[in-house]
Coordinates of C-alpha atoms in Angstrom, one line a residue:
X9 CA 135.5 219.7 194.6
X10 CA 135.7 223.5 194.0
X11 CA 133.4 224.7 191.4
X12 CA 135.7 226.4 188.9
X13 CA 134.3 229.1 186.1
X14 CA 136.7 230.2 183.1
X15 CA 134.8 233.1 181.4
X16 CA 136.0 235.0 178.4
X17 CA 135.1 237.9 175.9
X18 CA 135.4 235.5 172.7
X19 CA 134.0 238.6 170.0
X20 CA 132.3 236.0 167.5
X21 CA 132.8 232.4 166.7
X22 CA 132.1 232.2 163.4
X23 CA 135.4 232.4 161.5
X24 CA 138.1 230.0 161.8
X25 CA 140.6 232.5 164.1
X26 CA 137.6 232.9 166.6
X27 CA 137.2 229.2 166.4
X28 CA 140.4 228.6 167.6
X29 CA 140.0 230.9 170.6
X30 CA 137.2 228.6 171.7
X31 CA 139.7 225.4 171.0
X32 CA 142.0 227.4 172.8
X33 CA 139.4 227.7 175.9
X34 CA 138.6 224.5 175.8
X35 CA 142.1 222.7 176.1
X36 CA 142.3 225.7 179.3
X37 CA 138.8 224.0 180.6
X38 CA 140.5 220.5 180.7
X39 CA 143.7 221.3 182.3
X40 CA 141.8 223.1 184.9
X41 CA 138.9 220.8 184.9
X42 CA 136.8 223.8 184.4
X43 CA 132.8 223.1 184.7
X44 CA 131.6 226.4 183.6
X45 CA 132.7 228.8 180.8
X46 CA 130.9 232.2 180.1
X47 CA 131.3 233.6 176.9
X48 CA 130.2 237.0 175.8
X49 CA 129.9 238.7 172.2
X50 CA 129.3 235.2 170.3
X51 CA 127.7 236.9 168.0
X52 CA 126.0 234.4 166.8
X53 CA 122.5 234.2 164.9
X54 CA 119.1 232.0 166.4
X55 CA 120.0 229.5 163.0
X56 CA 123.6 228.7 163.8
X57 CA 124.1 225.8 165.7
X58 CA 126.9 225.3 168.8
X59 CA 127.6 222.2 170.0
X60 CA 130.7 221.1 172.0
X61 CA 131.1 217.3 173.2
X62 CA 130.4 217.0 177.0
X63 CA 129.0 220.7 177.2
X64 CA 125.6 221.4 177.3
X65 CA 124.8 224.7 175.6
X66 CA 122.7 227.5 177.0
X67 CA 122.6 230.5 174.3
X68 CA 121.3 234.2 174.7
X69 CA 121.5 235.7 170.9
X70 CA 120.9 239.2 170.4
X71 CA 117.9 239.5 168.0
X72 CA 117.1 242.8 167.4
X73 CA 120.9 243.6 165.9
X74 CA 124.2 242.4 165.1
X75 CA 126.8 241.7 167.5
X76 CA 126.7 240.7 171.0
X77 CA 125.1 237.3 172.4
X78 CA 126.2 235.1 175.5
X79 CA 126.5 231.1 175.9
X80 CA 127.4 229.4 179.0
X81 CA 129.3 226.4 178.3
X82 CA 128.2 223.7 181.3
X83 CA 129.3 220.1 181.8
X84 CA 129.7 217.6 185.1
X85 CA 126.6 220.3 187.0
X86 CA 123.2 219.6 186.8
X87 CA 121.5 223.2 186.2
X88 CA 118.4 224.9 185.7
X89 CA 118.0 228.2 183.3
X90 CA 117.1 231.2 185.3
X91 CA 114.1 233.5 183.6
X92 CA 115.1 236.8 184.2
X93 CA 112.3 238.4 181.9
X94 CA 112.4 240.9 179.7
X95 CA 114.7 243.8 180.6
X96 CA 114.0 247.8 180.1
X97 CA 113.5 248.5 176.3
X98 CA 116.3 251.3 177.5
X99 CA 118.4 249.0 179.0
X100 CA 121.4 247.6 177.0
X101 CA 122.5 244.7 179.3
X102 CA 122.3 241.8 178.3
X103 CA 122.1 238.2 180.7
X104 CA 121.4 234.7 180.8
X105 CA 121.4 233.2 184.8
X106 CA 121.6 229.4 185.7
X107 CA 120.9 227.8 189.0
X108 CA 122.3 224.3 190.5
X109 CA 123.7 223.3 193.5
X110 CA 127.0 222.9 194.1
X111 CA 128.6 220.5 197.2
X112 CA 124.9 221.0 198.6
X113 CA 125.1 225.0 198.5
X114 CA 122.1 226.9 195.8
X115 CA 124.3 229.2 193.8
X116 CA 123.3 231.4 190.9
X117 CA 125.5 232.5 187.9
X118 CA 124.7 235.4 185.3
X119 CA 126.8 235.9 182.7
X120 CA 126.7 240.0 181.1
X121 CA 127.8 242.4 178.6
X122 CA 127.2 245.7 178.2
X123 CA 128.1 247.4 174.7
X124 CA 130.5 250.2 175.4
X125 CA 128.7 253.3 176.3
X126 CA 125.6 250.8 176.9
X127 CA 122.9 252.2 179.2
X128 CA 121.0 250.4 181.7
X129 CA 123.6 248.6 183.7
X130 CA 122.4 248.8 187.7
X131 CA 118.4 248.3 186.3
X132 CA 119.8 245.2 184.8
X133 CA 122.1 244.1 187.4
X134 CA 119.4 244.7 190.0
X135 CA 117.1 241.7 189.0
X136 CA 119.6 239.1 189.4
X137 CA 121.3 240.2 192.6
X138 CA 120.4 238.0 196.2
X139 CA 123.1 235.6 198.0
X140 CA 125.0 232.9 196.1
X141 CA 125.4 234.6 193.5
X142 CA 128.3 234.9 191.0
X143 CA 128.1 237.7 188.2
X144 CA 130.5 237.6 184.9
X145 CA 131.1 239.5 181.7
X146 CA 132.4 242.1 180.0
X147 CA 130.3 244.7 181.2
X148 CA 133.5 247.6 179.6
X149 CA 133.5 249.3 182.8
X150 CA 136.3 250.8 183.7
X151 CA 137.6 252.4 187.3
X152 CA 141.1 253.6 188.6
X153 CA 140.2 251.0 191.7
X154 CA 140.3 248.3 189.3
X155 CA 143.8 249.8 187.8
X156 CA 142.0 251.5 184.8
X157 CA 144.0 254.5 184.0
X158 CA 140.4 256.5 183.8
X159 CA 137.0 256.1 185.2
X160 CA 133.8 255.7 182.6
X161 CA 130.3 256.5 184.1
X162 CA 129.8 252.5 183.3
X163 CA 133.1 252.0 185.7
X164 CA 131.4 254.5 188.4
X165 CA 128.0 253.2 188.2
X166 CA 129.4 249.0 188.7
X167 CA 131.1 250.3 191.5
X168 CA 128.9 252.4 193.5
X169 CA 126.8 248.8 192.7
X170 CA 129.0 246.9 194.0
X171 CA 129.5 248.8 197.5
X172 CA 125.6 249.0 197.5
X173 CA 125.0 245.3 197.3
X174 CA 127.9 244.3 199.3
X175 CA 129.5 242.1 196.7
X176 CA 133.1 241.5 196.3
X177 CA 135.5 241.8 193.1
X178 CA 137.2 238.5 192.3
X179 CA 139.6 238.4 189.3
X180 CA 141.1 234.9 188.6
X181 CA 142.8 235.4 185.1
X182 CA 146.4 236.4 184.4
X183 CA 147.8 239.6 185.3
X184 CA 149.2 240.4 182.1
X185 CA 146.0 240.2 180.5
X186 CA 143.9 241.5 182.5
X187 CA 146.2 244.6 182.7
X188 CA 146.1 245.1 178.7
X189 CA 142.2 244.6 178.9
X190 CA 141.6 247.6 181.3
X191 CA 143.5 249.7 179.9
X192 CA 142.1 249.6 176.2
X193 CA 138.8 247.9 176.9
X194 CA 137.4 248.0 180.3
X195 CA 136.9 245.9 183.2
X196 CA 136.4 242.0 182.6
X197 CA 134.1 241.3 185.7
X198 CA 133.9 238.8 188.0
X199 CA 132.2 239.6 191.3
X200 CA 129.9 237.6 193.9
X201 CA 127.9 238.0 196.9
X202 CA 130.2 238.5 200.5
X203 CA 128.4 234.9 202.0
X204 CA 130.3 233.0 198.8
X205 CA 133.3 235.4 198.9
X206 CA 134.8 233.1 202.0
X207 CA 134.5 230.0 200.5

């Protein structure tokens, strides 16, 4: 069975209209009998409470200010949390990882996000990468490779990380929207290691 991973920039859950963005995701994750969805910008707070029937919950708030946050949304995978430590007080990144094997192959998942202008990104990035390895997020890079109309430095930086570490770009979302996205926000990332490119 192929290990499938829906992953989307929700910006909050905690009004009704965000809520229905996450029904909406997860009515996609059945029909595509999704195991793994990454969210980013939950913007939630340590006291509010998530939980989803047949998902098990694995939460990064942001404590020190408003906004941002990631949960990974995990069901039908046994996994284990990944301690990445405490990043670069100059560092904006934020990431969670998890671990589990998958049709007998180790494979690693981070979810990211980087606030627009958000420093930090290849420090960050560089503690997490290795083979088997997924990365997602919104990390609002964008590149005229990726069909940005303009480069950022963020856009330059992911790239020239990218080459470095000999991972590969994979998008698997519509067209459509992942055209709009890059053009006003940035780059929606998905990207993993060349060994679990070919699979």
């Amino acid at each position: 069975m192929p290990l499938r991973i829906l992953q989307c920039n929700i910006n909050g859950l905690c009004t009704s209209a965000t809520r229905a963005k996450l029904d909406h995701l997860l009515k996609l994750a059945d029909q595509h009998r999704v195991q793994i969805i990454a969210l980013q910008e939950i913007k939630y707070k340590t006291a509010f409470k998530l939980k989803l029937k047949g998902f098990n919950i694995f939460r990064k708030d942001r404590l020190n200010r408003g906004g941002g946050g990631l949960a990974l949304l995990i069901r039908k995978a046994n996994f284990q949390v990944i301690n990445i430590g405490q990043l670069h007080n100059d560092c904006d990144l934020e990431i969670q990882g998890i671990s589990l094997n998958w049709n007998g192959e180790p494979i690693k998942i981070f979810n990211t996000y980087l606030p627009p202008n958000g420093r930090g990104l290849c420090d960050g990035l560089s503690l997490v990468t290795d083979e088997h390895t997924f990365i997602l997020g919104d990390l609002n890079a964008k590149h005229t490779s990726w069909g940005c109309s303009t480069s950022n430095q963020i856009g330059v930086d992911l790239s020239n990380f990218i080459d470095d570490k000999a991972f590969m770009c994979i998008m698997m979302v519509l067209q459509l929207i992942v055209h709009i996205a890059m053009q006003q926000r940035g780059f929606r990332c998905s990207f993993v290691s060349a060994d679990l490119f070919s699979k």
